[in-house]
Structure formats: C-alpha cells, structure tokens
Amino acid sequence: MAEDVRAALLGWLLDAWDPELSLAGWRKRLAAAGWAAPTWPARLGGRDLPASAASLITAALAEFGAVGPPEGVGMSLAAPTLLQHGSGELQTRFLPPTVTGEITWCQLFSEPGAGSDLASLQTRAEPDGDEYLVSGQKVWTTSAHHADYGLLVARTNCDAPKHHGLTCFVLPMKQPGVEVRPLRQANGHASFNEVFLDGARIPASFVIGDVDGGWRVALTTLAHERRAAIPSPPAVHREGRVWREAAQEALHIRAPYRWYPQRAGRVDLLVPRALVTGRAADPYVRQELARAVTLAWTTRWTAQRAAAARKLGKPPGPEGSLGKLASSNVARAACAAHLAIAGPAAMLTGPDSPAGGVIAEIILSVPAVSIAGGTDEIQRNIIAERVLGLPKDPTLDAPVPFRDVPKNRS
Ligand SMILES: Cc1cc2nc3c(=O)[nH]c(=O)nc-3n(C[C@H](O)[C@H](O)[C@H](O)COP(=O)(O)OP(=O)(O)OC[C@H]3O[C@@H](n4cnc5c(N)ncnc54)[C@H](O)[C@@H]3O)c2cc1C
C-alpha cells in the first residue's frame, strides 16, 4: 500500500510539477489532485488515505524536489479543527485557501489569566444581530502579526459553569477591532504577540461547532497541538519560481519559527560539537552526551511504536502527552550537554561565539518546549489521570456560573 501510494505520487509529479508556476498556482494543482492533504476526505480535496500516509507523502515530495503544502497553525491546528467540528460552509470556505497557503492562521487561546486553566478565559463574545462582537485580550499568540484568521475561544455565556459557556470562532484578524502588539523574547526573536480585541466583529456563521460547546472544539485543537510537528525550513532550495516564492514565504511566514530547532535542543549538534571542540574524551561531557542521545532515541522509538500502532488501525493512545513530555526532557538533556561542551562560552552570542551563537540560542530557547502546547506539569496530570487512572488532581472548580467564580480583573 505504502509503495503504491508513493509510486502514484511520483508518477503524478513527473507530469504535474512545473517549477515556473506561482507558489499558489502549484499548491492549487497539488490540492486539486488530492496530494496536498491526502488524509482528508475526498469530498474536501483529500484522498481518504490513513494518517500514516502523511509522512510518506511529505518525504516523497521532498525526494522529488517539489514544494509541499504550507506548514504552521493553518494546516496543523485550524484545518483539523474545522474538519472535525466546522460546518460545511466553513470547511468549503476556509480549507482550500489554507491548503494553498493563501490564508494564514493563528491560535487565540491563552490570556493573561488563562493558560493551563484555559477554561477561565474572560474574552467575551456577545451576539449582535447576525454577528458577534468580541472584546478582551489574548497573549502569547504566535504569528498573530501576519495571520489572516484566528482560531478564537471566547466566553458566550457567563451563567454557565466555566467549561460550558465557551464558543470557538473563526476571527478575521484584519479589522479595526483587532490590535496586534509583538512581544520580544529573551532569545531576541519576536514570535508572539498580545492581541487586543475591542468590538471585533465575527459573522454568526463563523462559529465552529455549537454555541457554548467550544470546550469540546478547543480540546480537539489542543490534542493536535500536542502532536504537531515543529515547522522547519525547506531542506532543499531549487531553481524556479515556485521555490523562489517558497523561500520568500519562509522568510516571512516561518520567521517566528526560526528558533524552534534550537528550542528542541539540537541533539544533532552534540557529537560534532564534542569532537570539534576536543571535549569528546571528557568523562562528564560523555555522560551528559550519552544521556541526551539515549533519551532522544528512546523518544523517537516510542513515537515510531505509536505510529506503527496507528497504521494497524489502533486508536490513538496516550502518546500525545507522553511525546510532549519526552520532548521537554530531550531538550533539557541536550541543553545540559551543550553547556558541558561549551562551558562558560555558551553564554556568548555573535559570529565568533560557539556555533555562531546557536548554543546561546539553545539555552535561551529550550524552556519554551515545556510551556508551549501545555506545560510539563499539565502533561503529567493528564498521564496520571487518563493513562494511570490515578485520582483526579484536586480542583477549585465548582459547578457554579462563571460570573460567580472569583477571578483577577482582566
Ligand atoms: C513557544 C510558545 C508558543 C505559544 N503559542 C501560543 C499560541 O500561538 N496561542 C496561544 O493561545 N498560546 C500560546 N502559547 C501560550 C501557552 O499555551 C501557555 O503559555 C501555556 O498554556 C501555559 O500557560 P501560562 O503561560 O498562562 O502559565 P500558567 O498556566 O499560569 O502556569 C504557570 C505554572 O504553573 C503550573 N501549573 C498550572 N496549573 C497547574 C496544575 N493544575 N498542576 C500543576 N501545575 C500547574 C504550570 O505548569 C506552570 O509551571 C505559547 C507558549 C509558548 C512558550
């Protein structure tokens, strides 16, 4: 089956690939043939292939030298959420331009007072004729500064308990009621934003799922976030308009993710750095290095075992939270090994610093892995309760209307 799919794609590419098309033109062709999102249903431009086919097709596109679909929040979070919960109208309106990269997305979930406890969010959406008016503040919104649409969770009912009065929306970002302010991080990049919503308008038909049923929709998005791959720059750059425009896209759209390989700890650099710096014989360095590499390999094998189980048709298990937690451990172990190799010079940045500043960027970026997409502590709670069947974490949540829940002013 895998070989048949690969052969079919490579055969199609021989005829269809034209490097002088525009990037959007090429992606439209890719999507029309069902190869841009092959795991989607055929009625929405996919090929009904199993999830296991996705990585195979990505690899075959790269092997042939053809540009693939866009990466980022659109394909990894917005599309699966719309596929599962969106109305037919939302799916036909938003999925095609998402798969071609003509529209981009951000995820408007976290607020100053609602991160791990997302259901405490206070952004309000009030019906106003055939629209909703939205007011409140979101924060840590990756890529909001160039997103066309936001996947928004807002409170529509303060009389219901906190998990029951939330609704998910598609929010058009380019409108007067939406103000995006970039935040600069310790590592020098500006990936996140504060987003201030002041009477922002959303058509009522842009509700995803049921009004007041947004928690279920948000859980779908979060499950995909735990599994999402970190977007990486294209491995190859070839001749032709498609590649030139893909490189331009990479400059702008992927800029917020430039440091993401560093936040994962750069295990790939450990052995070469130990050898080139002459530190490979140091017992402490060897121990730290072996620890990081062992963790990275066992994590990869766990992921492969989960992928193999899915291929056999077994339902997804706890690997989302286990994998997320493991990636934090790998990143921290790799960071410790990089520190052991570089010593105090790890703090230096600039062209003559270790690995041209990459080591310093690793150290400043690694903590983000254990926060983004749900913190380590939250993953441990999920594993304890849903995998090990331990008693639930004590909670202050009471089945009272959200308006009666004590909260900080937001
Ligand atoms: C790289 C990155 C990208 C991000 N991108 C986005 C984005 O695009 N959109 C978006 O909406 N958000 C985004 N976020 C925000 C992210 O989802 C939140 O930071 C995260 O959910 C944690 O919330 P918080 O920062 O409010 O921390 P808090 O929830 O306030 O947590 C503070 C500390 O308390 C601990 N804690 C909280 N509750 C419990 C508990 N029940 N048991 C044990 N310990 C607990 C936490 O583990 C943490 O250590 C991003 C964050 C990062 C780092």
Short mmCIF file of C-alpha atoms and ligand atoms in Angstrom, two decimals:
data_model
loop_
_atom_site.label_atom_id
_atom_site.label_comp_id
_atom_site.label_asym_id
_atom_site.label_seq_id
_atom_site.Cartn_x
_atom_site.Cartn_y
_atom_site.Cartn_z
CA MET A 1 0.00 0.00 0.00
CA ALA A 2 2.73 2.46 1.06
CA GLU A 3 4.72 1.68 -2.10
CA ASP A 4 1.61 2.06 -4.29
CA VAL A 5 0.85 5.50 -2.83
CA ARG A 6 4.45 6.64 -3.24
CA ALA A 7 4.59 5.37 -6.82
CA ALA A 8 1.27 7.06 -7.67
CA LEU A 9 2.51 10.39 -6.29
CA LEU A 10 5.90 10.21 -8.02
CA GLY A 11 4.18 9.27 -11.29
CA TRP A 12 1.81 12.21 -10.96
CA LEU A 13 4.68 14.58 -10.16
CA LEU A 14 6.51 13.65 -13.38
CA ASP A 15 3.65 15.22 -15.34
CA ALA A 16 2.40 17.85 -12.94
CA TRP A 17 5.49 19.50 -11.40
CA ASP A 18 6.25 22.82 -13.07
CA PRO A 19 8.84 24.90 -11.22
CA GLU A 20 7.82 28.05 -13.14
CA LEU A 21 4.27 28.14 -11.72
CA SER A 22 3.50 30.59 -8.93
CA LEU A 23 3.63 29.05 -5.43
CA ALA A 24 -0.16 29.42 -5.07
CA GLY A 25 -0.66 28.03 -8.59
CA TRP A 26 1.47 24.97 -7.78
CA ARG A 27 -0.24 24.36 -4.46
CA LYS A 28 -3.66 24.63 -6.16
CA ARG A 29 -2.55 21.94 -8.60
CA LEU A 30 -1.24 19.79 -5.75
CA ALA A 31 -4.50 20.27 -3.83
CA ALA A 32 -6.73 19.62 -6.86
CA ALA A 33 -5.05 16.22 -7.26
CA GLY A 34 -5.60 15.45 -3.57
CA TRP A 35 -1.88 15.31 -2.75
CA ALA A 36 -1.72 18.46 -0.60
CA ALA A 37 -3.86 16.94 2.16
CA PRO A 38 -4.11 13.26 1.22
CA THR A 39 -5.51 12.20 4.60
CA TRP A 40 -8.54 14.50 4.27
CA PRO A 41 -11.85 13.16 2.95
CA ALA A 42 -12.08 13.11 -0.86
CA ARG A 43 -15.12 15.48 -0.77
CA LEU A 44 -12.84 18.15 0.75
CA GLY A 45 -9.95 17.70 -1.64
CA GLY A 46 -8.15 14.80 0.05
CA ARG A 47 -7.66 11.15 -0.87
CA ASP A 48 -9.12 9.43 2.22
CA LEU A 49 -5.68 7.98 3.00
CA PRO A 50 -4.82 6.87 6.57
CA ALA A 51 -2.86 9.23 8.86
CA SER A 52 0.23 7.08 8.41
CA ALA A 53 0.42 8.15 4.74
CA ALA A 54 1.10 11.79 5.60
CA SER A 55 4.81 11.47 6.44
CA LEU A 56 5.37 9.16 3.48
CA ILE A 57 3.94 11.75 1.09
CA THR A 58 5.93 14.59 2.66
CA ALA A 59 9.09 12.52 2.17
CA ALA A 60 8.20 11.64 -1.45
CA LEU A 61 7.56 15.33 -2.30
CA ALA A 62 10.93 16.28 -0.80
CA GLU A 63 12.69 13.42 -2.60
CA PHE A 64 11.25 14.55 -5.94
CA GLY A 65 12.15 18.18 -5.23
CA ALA A 66 8.61 19.56 -5.26
CA VAL A 67 7.25 22.15 -2.82
CA GLY A 68 4.65 20.78 -0.39
CA PRO A 69 1.65 22.35 1.38
CA PRO A 70 2.28 25.18 3.87
CA GLU A 71 3.23 24.41 7.47
CA GLY A 72 2.12 26.22 10.60
CA VAL A 73 -1.09 26.79 12.53
CA GLY A 74 -3.32 26.66 9.43
CA MET A 75 -2.58 23.08 8.43
CA SER A 76 -1.64 21.73 11.86
CA LEU A 77 -4.45 23.20 14.03
CA ALA A 78 -7.10 25.17 12.12
CA ALA A 79 -7.67 22.59 9.38
CA PRO A 80 -8.08 19.53 11.67
CA THR A 81 -10.37 21.55 13.97
CA LEU A 82 -12.55 22.66 11.05
CA LEU A 83 -12.54 19.14 9.61
CA GLN A 84 -13.88 17.73 12.86
CA HIS A 85 -16.25 20.47 14.02
CA GLY A 86 -16.73 23.09 11.26
CA SER A 87 -19.96 23.46 9.27
CA GLY A 88 -19.90 22.53 5.57
CA GLU A 89 -19.85 26.25 4.78
CA LEU A 90 -16.78 26.89 6.97
CA GLN A 91 -15.00 23.87 5.52
CA THR A 92 -15.55 24.85 1.88
CA ARG A 93 -14.75 28.49 2.57
CA PHE A 94 -11.58 28.09 4.64
CA LEU A 95 -9.94 24.73 3.91
CA PRO A 96 -8.98 25.30 0.22
CA PRO A 97 -7.12 28.63 0.78
CA THR A 98 -5.49 27.16 3.91
CA VAL A 99 -4.06 24.23 1.99
CA THR A 100 -2.67 26.54 -0.72
CA GLY A 101 -1.20 28.96 1.84
CA GLU A 102 -3.30 31.86 0.52
CA ILE A 103 -4.58 32.46 4.05
CA THR A 104 -2.66 32.03 7.31
CA TRP A 105 -3.87 31.44 10.86
CA CYS A 106 -3.03 31.98 14.50
CA GLN A 107 -4.38 30.38 17.68
CA LEU A 108 -6.15 32.83 20.01
CA PHE A 109 -6.49 30.70 23.16
CA SER A 110 -4.20 31.92 26.00
CA GLU A 111 -4.96 35.04 28.03
CA PRO A 112 -3.06 36.83 30.79
CA GLY A 113 -5.20 34.97 33.36
CA ALA A 114 -5.87 31.76 31.42
CA GLY A 115 -3.13 29.45 30.14
CA SER A 116 -3.06 25.99 31.73
CA ASP A 117 -6.52 26.78 33.09
CA LEU A 118 -7.77 27.81 29.66
CA ALA A 119 -11.43 27.45 30.63
CA SER A 120 -11.05 30.51 32.88
CA LEU A 121 -10.71 32.80 29.88
CA GLN A 122 -12.57 36.09 30.02
CA THR A 123 -12.68 37.36 26.43
CA ARG A 124 -16.39 37.92 25.74
CA ALA A 125 -18.33 37.35 22.51
CA GLU A 126 -21.81 38.93 22.52
CA PRO A 127 -24.42 38.33 19.80
CA ASP A 128 -25.25 41.48 17.82
CA GLY A 129 -27.74 40.83 15.00
CA ASP A 130 -26.16 38.29 12.69
CA GLU A 131 -22.70 38.96 14.14
CA TYR A 132 -20.78 38.58 17.39
CA LEU A 133 -18.88 41.46 18.99
CA VAL A 134 -15.71 40.34 20.73
CA SER A 135 -13.77 42.16 23.46
CA GLY A 136 -10.87 41.03 25.64
CA GLN A 137 -7.15 40.23 25.49
CA LYS A 138 -5.19 37.28 24.21
CA VAL A 139 -1.45 36.74 24.73
CA TRP A 140 1.45 34.57 23.51
CA THR A 141 -0.27 34.42 20.14
CA THR A 142 2.36 33.05 17.76
CA SER A 143 2.28 34.62 14.27
CA ALA A 144 -0.71 36.88 15.00
CA HIS A 145 1.20 39.76 13.37
CA HIS A 146 0.75 38.27 9.91
CA ALA A 147 -2.23 35.93 10.34
CA ASP A 148 -5.37 36.50 8.28
CA TYR A 149 -7.61 34.49 10.62
CA GLY A 150 -7.55 33.41 14.24
CA LEU A 151 -8.92 30.29 15.85
CA LEU A 152 -10.59 32.03 18.80
CA VAL A 153 -12.13 30.71 22.02
CA ALA A 154 -14.34 33.26 23.77
CA ARG A 155 -16.95 33.25 26.51
CA THR A 156 -20.53 33.44 25.27
CA ASN A 157 -22.32 32.50 28.50
CA CYS A 158 -21.35 33.70 31.97
CA ASP A 159 -24.32 31.97 33.60
CA ALA A 160 -22.97 28.51 32.76
CA PRO A 161 -20.08 26.81 34.64
CA LYS A 162 -16.74 27.80 33.17
CA HIS A 163 -16.26 24.91 30.72
CA HIS A 164 -19.82 25.19 29.37
CA GLY A 165 -20.08 28.83 28.32
CA LEU A 166 -17.29 28.91 25.72
CA THR A 167 -17.58 29.11 21.93
CA CYS A 168 -14.99 28.67 19.18
CA PHE A 169 -14.92 31.08 16.25
CA VAL A 170 -13.02 31.94 13.11
CA LEU A 171 -11.94 35.54 13.77
CA PRO A 172 -10.97 37.73 10.77
CA MET A 173 -7.75 39.37 12.04
CA LYS A 174 -7.54 42.26 9.54
CA GLN A 175 -10.22 44.54 11.01
CA PRO A 176 -10.33 47.70 13.17
CA GLY A 177 -11.32 45.88 16.40
CA VAL A 178 -8.15 43.75 16.42
CA GLU A 179 -4.83 45.25 17.58
CA VAL A 180 -1.72 43.07 17.49
CA ARG A 181 1.34 44.06 19.54
CA PRO A 182 4.52 41.97 19.14
CA LEU A 183 6.43 40.76 22.24
CA ARG A 184 10.24 40.36 22.11
CA GLN A 185 11.71 37.28 23.79
CA ALA A 186 14.94 36.69 25.69
CA ASN A 187 16.42 34.97 22.63
CA GLY A 188 15.91 38.12 20.54
CA HIS A 189 13.10 36.79 18.34
CA ALA A 190 9.58 38.23 18.30
CA SER A 191 7.30 35.26 17.63
CA PHE A 192 4.48 36.07 20.00
CA ASN A 193 2.02 38.87 20.31
CA GLU A 194 -0.52 40.40 22.59
CA VAL A 195 -3.84 40.68 20.78
CA PHE A 196 -6.32 43.28 21.99
CA LEU A 197 -9.91 42.77 20.89
CA ASP A 198 -12.20 45.77 21.14
CA GLY A 199 -15.57 45.26 19.49
CA ALA A 200 -14.09 42.94 16.86
CA ARG A 201 -16.81 41.57 14.56
CA ILE A 202 -17.42 37.95 13.63
CA PRO A 203 -20.27 36.73 11.38
CA ALA A 204 -22.53 34.34 13.31
CA SER A 205 -21.86 31.70 10.64
CA PHE A 206 -18.18 31.66 11.70
CA VAL A 207 -19.00 29.74 14.91
CA ILE A 208 -17.13 26.40 14.94
CA GLY A 209 -19.31 23.66 16.43
CA ASP A 210 -22.06 24.62 18.87
CA VAL A 211 -22.56 27.92 20.65
CA ASP A 212 -21.42 27.31 24.28
CA GLY A 213 -19.91 24.00 23.09
CA GLY A 214 -16.44 25.44 22.41
CA TRP A 215 -14.61 23.44 25.08
CA ARG A 216 -15.01 20.23 23.06
CA VAL A 217 -13.71 22.04 19.97
CA ALA A 218 -10.76 23.53 21.88
CA LEU A 219 -9.81 20.06 23.16
CA THR A 220 -9.56 18.87 19.56
CA THR A 221 -7.21 21.76 18.72
CA LEU A 222 -5.10 21.07 21.83
CA ALA A 223 -4.83 17.35 21.02
CA HIS A 224 -3.48 18.25 17.59
CA GLU A 225 -1.13 20.83 19.11
CA ARG A 226 0.49 18.16 21.31
CA ARG A 227 1.07 16.02 18.24
CA ALA A 228 2.05 18.87 15.89
CA ALA A 229 5.47 18.83 14.29
CA ILE A 230 7.59 21.92 14.63
CA PRO A 231 7.67 23.72 11.26
CA SER A 232 11.12 23.53 9.72
CA PRO A 233 12.59 25.42 6.80
CA PRO A 234 12.63 23.55 3.48
CA ALA A 235 15.63 21.23 3.38
CA VAL A 236 16.42 21.98 -0.24
CA HIS A 237 16.28 25.12 -2.32
CA ARG A 238 15.99 24.52 -6.04
CA GLU A 239 15.64 26.64 -9.14
CA GLY A 240 12.34 28.01 -10.38
CA ARG A 241 9.58 30.44 -9.41
CA VAL A 242 7.84 28.00 -7.04
CA TRP A 243 11.00 27.62 -4.96
CA ARG A 244 11.79 31.36 -5.07
CA GLU A 245 8.31 32.16 -3.75
CA ALA A 246 8.56 29.34 -1.18
CA ALA A 247 11.82 30.92 0.05
CA GLN A 248 10.05 34.31 0.31
CA GLU A 249 7.24 32.66 2.26
CA ALA A 250 9.84 31.07 4.51
CA LEU A 251 11.35 34.48 5.23
CA HIS A 252 8.05 35.98 6.36
CA ILE A 253 5.74 33.20 7.48
CA ARG A 254 8.38 30.95 9.01
CA ALA A 255 10.36 33.77 10.64
CA PRO A 256 8.60 33.27 14.03
CA TYR A 257 9.72 29.63 13.98
CA ARG A 258 13.42 30.22 13.13
CA TRP A 259 14.47 29.36 16.69
CA TYR A 260 12.24 26.28 17.02
CA PRO A 261 15.02 23.80 16.09
CA GLN A 262 17.07 25.36 18.92
CA ARG A 263 14.21 25.07 21.42
CA ALA A 264 14.20 21.31 20.71
CA GLY A 265 17.80 21.19 21.99
CA ARG A 266 19.70 20.41 18.73
CA VAL A 267 20.68 16.86 19.66
CA ASP A 268 22.11 16.61 16.12
CA LEU A 269 24.89 19.07 17.03
CA LEU A 270 26.09 17.28 20.18
CA VAL A 271 28.55 14.71 18.81
CA PRO A 272 30.02 17.00 16.12
CA ARG A 273 30.46 19.79 18.71
CA ALA A 274 32.11 17.43 21.22
CA LEU A 275 34.53 16.27 18.53
CA VAL A 276 35.34 19.65 17.05
CA THR A 277 35.94 21.25 20.44
CA GLY A 278 38.16 18.37 21.63
CA ARG A 279 35.79 17.70 24.56
CA ALA A 280 34.71 14.21 23.48
CA ALA A 281 37.11 12.46 25.90
CA ASP A 282 35.92 14.40 28.96
CA PRO A 283 34.04 11.91 31.22
CA TYR A 284 31.41 14.47 32.29
CA VAL A 285 30.76 15.56 28.69
CA ARG A 286 30.48 11.90 27.60
CA GLN A 287 27.98 11.16 30.35
CA GLU A 288 25.75 14.18 29.53
CA LEU A 289 26.02 13.49 25.83
CA ALA A 290 25.09 9.81 26.20
CA ARG A 291 22.13 10.75 28.41
CA ALA A 292 20.74 13.22 25.84
CA VAL A 293 21.27 10.95 22.84
CA THR A 294 19.75 7.94 24.65
CA LEU A 295 16.66 9.95 25.58
CA ALA A 296 16.32 11.28 22.03
CA TRP A 297 16.48 7.76 20.57
CA THR A 298 14.02 6.22 23.03
CA THR A 299 11.63 9.11 22.39
CA ARG A 300 11.88 8.52 18.65
CA TRP A 301 11.22 4.79 19.10
CA THR A 302 8.17 5.47 21.28
CA ALA A 303 6.83 7.76 18.55
CA GLN A 304 7.54 5.12 15.91
CA ARG A 305 5.78 2.46 18.01
CA ALA A 306 2.73 4.73 18.29
CA ALA A 307 2.82 5.39 14.53
CA ALA A 308 3.02 1.64 13.86
CA ALA A 309 0.02 1.05 16.16
CA ARG A 310 -1.99 3.70 14.29
CA LYS A 311 -1.05 2.06 10.99
CA LEU A 312 -2.61 -1.16 12.31
CA GLY A 313 -5.80 0.79 12.96
CA LYS A 314 -5.42 1.00 16.76
CA PRO A 315 -6.95 4.16 18.29
CA PRO A 316 -4.57 6.99 19.35
CA GLY A 317 -3.25 6.31 22.87
CA PRO A 318 -1.52 8.50 25.43
CA GLU A 319 1.44 9.14 23.11
CA GLY A 320 0.43 12.80 22.62
CA SER A 321 1.15 13.72 26.26
CA LEU A 322 3.99 11.20 26.63
CA GLY A 323 5.67 12.52 23.49
CA LYS A 324 5.20 16.15 24.53
CA LEU A 325 6.73 15.47 27.95
CA ALA A 326 9.54 13.41 26.43
CA SER A 327 10.43 16.21 24.02
CA SER A 328 10.88 18.56 27.03
CA ASN A 329 13.19 16.03 28.68
CA VAL A 330 15.22 15.58 25.50
CA ALA A 331 15.56 19.35 25.03
CA ARG A 332 16.69 19.86 28.64
CA ALA A 333 19.18 16.98 28.47
CA ALA A 334 20.59 18.28 25.16
CA CYS A 335 20.89 21.78 26.64
CA ALA A 336 22.84 20.39 29.63
CA ALA A 337 25.17 18.50 27.27
CA HIS A 338 25.74 21.61 25.15
CA LEU A 339 26.59 23.52 28.32
CA ALA A 340 29.05 20.79 29.37
CA ILE A 341 30.76 21.00 25.99
CA ALA A 342 30.89 24.80 25.65
CA GLY A 343 31.38 25.77 29.31
CA PRO A 344 31.02 29.48 30.12
CA ALA A 345 31.47 30.37 26.41
CA ALA A 346 27.91 29.03 25.92
CA MET A 347 26.69 32.43 27.13
CA LEU A 348 28.33 34.29 24.24
CA THR A 349 26.48 35.38 21.11
CA GLY A 350 27.71 36.72 17.80
CA PRO A 351 29.65 35.25 14.90
CA ASP A 352 32.77 34.21 16.91
CA SER A 353 30.78 32.59 19.74
CA PRO A 354 30.20 28.79 19.97
CA ALA A 355 28.44 27.64 16.77
CA GLY A 356 27.88 31.27 15.77
CA GLY A 357 25.53 31.97 18.68
CA VAL A 358 23.45 28.83 18.19
CA ILE A 359 24.47 27.39 21.57
CA ALA A 360 23.37 30.56 23.40
CA GLU A 361 20.11 30.46 21.46
CA ILE A 362 19.57 26.83 22.53
CA ILE A 363 20.00 27.74 26.18
CA LEU A 364 17.57 30.65 25.94
CA SER A 365 15.00 28.77 23.85
CA VAL A 366 14.76 25.30 25.45
CA PRO A 367 12.46 26.38 28.34
CA ALA A 368 9.74 27.15 25.77
CA VAL A 369 9.26 23.46 24.92
CA SER A 370 7.99 22.69 28.39
CA ILE A 371 5.43 25.53 28.24
CA ALA A 372 4.06 25.71 24.68
CA GLY A 373 1.06 23.50 23.93
CA GLY A 374 0.55 22.62 27.62
CA THR A 375 3.21 22.67 30.34
CA ASP A 376 5.08 19.61 31.63
CA GLU A 377 3.02 19.65 34.83
CA ILE A 378 -0.21 19.59 32.83
CA GLN A 379 1.06 16.67 30.71
CA ARG A 380 1.93 14.82 33.95
CA ASN A 381 -1.58 15.44 35.26
CA ILE A 382 -3.05 14.08 32.02
CA ILE A 383 -0.82 10.99 32.15
CA ALA A 384 -1.59 10.42 35.83
CA GLU A 385 -5.34 10.70 35.41
CA ARG A 386 -6.06 9.34 31.92
CA VAL A 387 -3.27 6.79 31.48
CA LEU A 388 -2.51 5.57 35.00
CA GLY A 389 -6.05 6.04 36.33
CA LEU A 390 -4.88 7.91 39.44
CA PRO A 391 -7.35 10.10 41.38
CA LYS A 392 -8.06 13.49 39.80
CA ASP A 393 -5.89 16.48 40.70
CA PRO A 394 -7.69 18.50 43.42
CA THR A 395 -9.53 21.37 41.77
CA LEU A 396 -11.21 24.53 42.96
CA ASP A 397 -13.66 24.31 40.07
CA ALA A 398 -17.24 24.26 41.29
CA PRO A 399 -20.36 23.82 39.17
CA VAL A 400 -21.31 27.46 39.62
CA PRO A 401 -21.99 30.12 36.97
CA PHE A 402 -18.71 31.56 35.65
CA ARG A 403 -19.78 35.08 36.72
CA ASP A 404 -19.67 33.89 40.38
CA VAL A 405 -16.15 32.40 40.12
CA PRO A 406 -13.56 34.60 41.92
CA LYS A 407 -11.09 35.95 39.36
CA ASN A 408 -8.39 38.53 38.75
CA ARG A 409 -9.51 41.60 36.87
CA SER A 410 -8.56 41.24 33.18
C1 LIG B 1 6.66 28.91 22.29
C2 LIG B 1 5.25 29.18 22.76
C3 LIG B 1 4.24 29.39 21.80
C4 LIG B 1 2.93 29.65 22.24
N1 LIG B 1 1.99 29.93 21.27
C5 LIG B 1 0.72 30.17 21.66
C6 LIG B 1 -0.28 30.49 20.66
O1 LIG B 1 0.01 30.57 19.47
N2 LIG B 1 -1.53 30.72 21.08
C7 LIG B 1 -1.91 30.65 22.39
O2 LIG B 1 -3.08 30.82 22.69
N3 LIG B 1 -0.98 30.42 23.38
C8 LIG B 1 0.32 30.18 23.02
N4 LIG B 1 1.28 29.93 23.99
C9 LIG B 1 0.89 30.01 25.41
C10 LIG B 1 0.86 28.66 26.10
O3 LIG B 1 -0.22 27.87 25.66
C11 LIG B 1 0.77 28.93 27.61
O4 LIG B 1 1.94 29.63 27.97
C12 LIG B 1 0.67 27.65 28.41
O5 LIG B 1 -0.57 27.04 28.23
C13 LIG B 1 0.88 27.90 29.93
O6 LIG B 1 0.04 28.89 30.37
P1 LIG B 1 0.60 30.14 31.22
O7 LIG B 1 1.78 30.69 30.49
O8 LIG B 1 -0.55 31.04 31.48
O9 LIG B 1 1.14 29.50 32.57
P2 LIG B 1 0.27 29.10 33.84
O10 LIG B 1 -0.90 28.29 33.41
O11 LIG B 1 -0.01 30.33 34.63
O12 LIG B 1 1.26 28.16 34.62
C14 LIG B 1 2.29 28.65 35.48
C15 LIG B 1 2.96 27.46 36.16
O13 LIG B 1 2.01 26.77 36.99
C16 LIG B 1 1.93 25.38 36.64
N5 LIG B 1 0.58 24.87 36.76
C17 LIG B 1 -0.56 25.48 36.31
N6 LIG B 1 -1.64 24.70 36.58
C18 LIG B 1 -1.18 23.58 37.18
C19 LIG B 1 -1.80 22.39 37.70
N7 LIG B 1 -3.12 22.21 37.62
N8 LIG B 1 -0.99 21.44 38.26
C20 LIG B 1 0.35 21.61 38.35
N9 LIG B 1 0.99 22.72 37.89
C21 LIG B 1 0.24 23.69 37.30
C22 LIG B 1 2.39 25.34 35.18
O14 LIG B 1 2.88 24.06 34.83
C23 LIG B 1 3.48 26.41 35.15
O15 LIG B 1 4.69 25.90 35.61
C24 LIG B 1 2.60 29.69 23.62
C25 LIG B 1 3.62 29.49 24.56
C26 LIG B 1 4.93 29.26 24.16
C27 LIG B 1 6.00 29.07 25.20
#
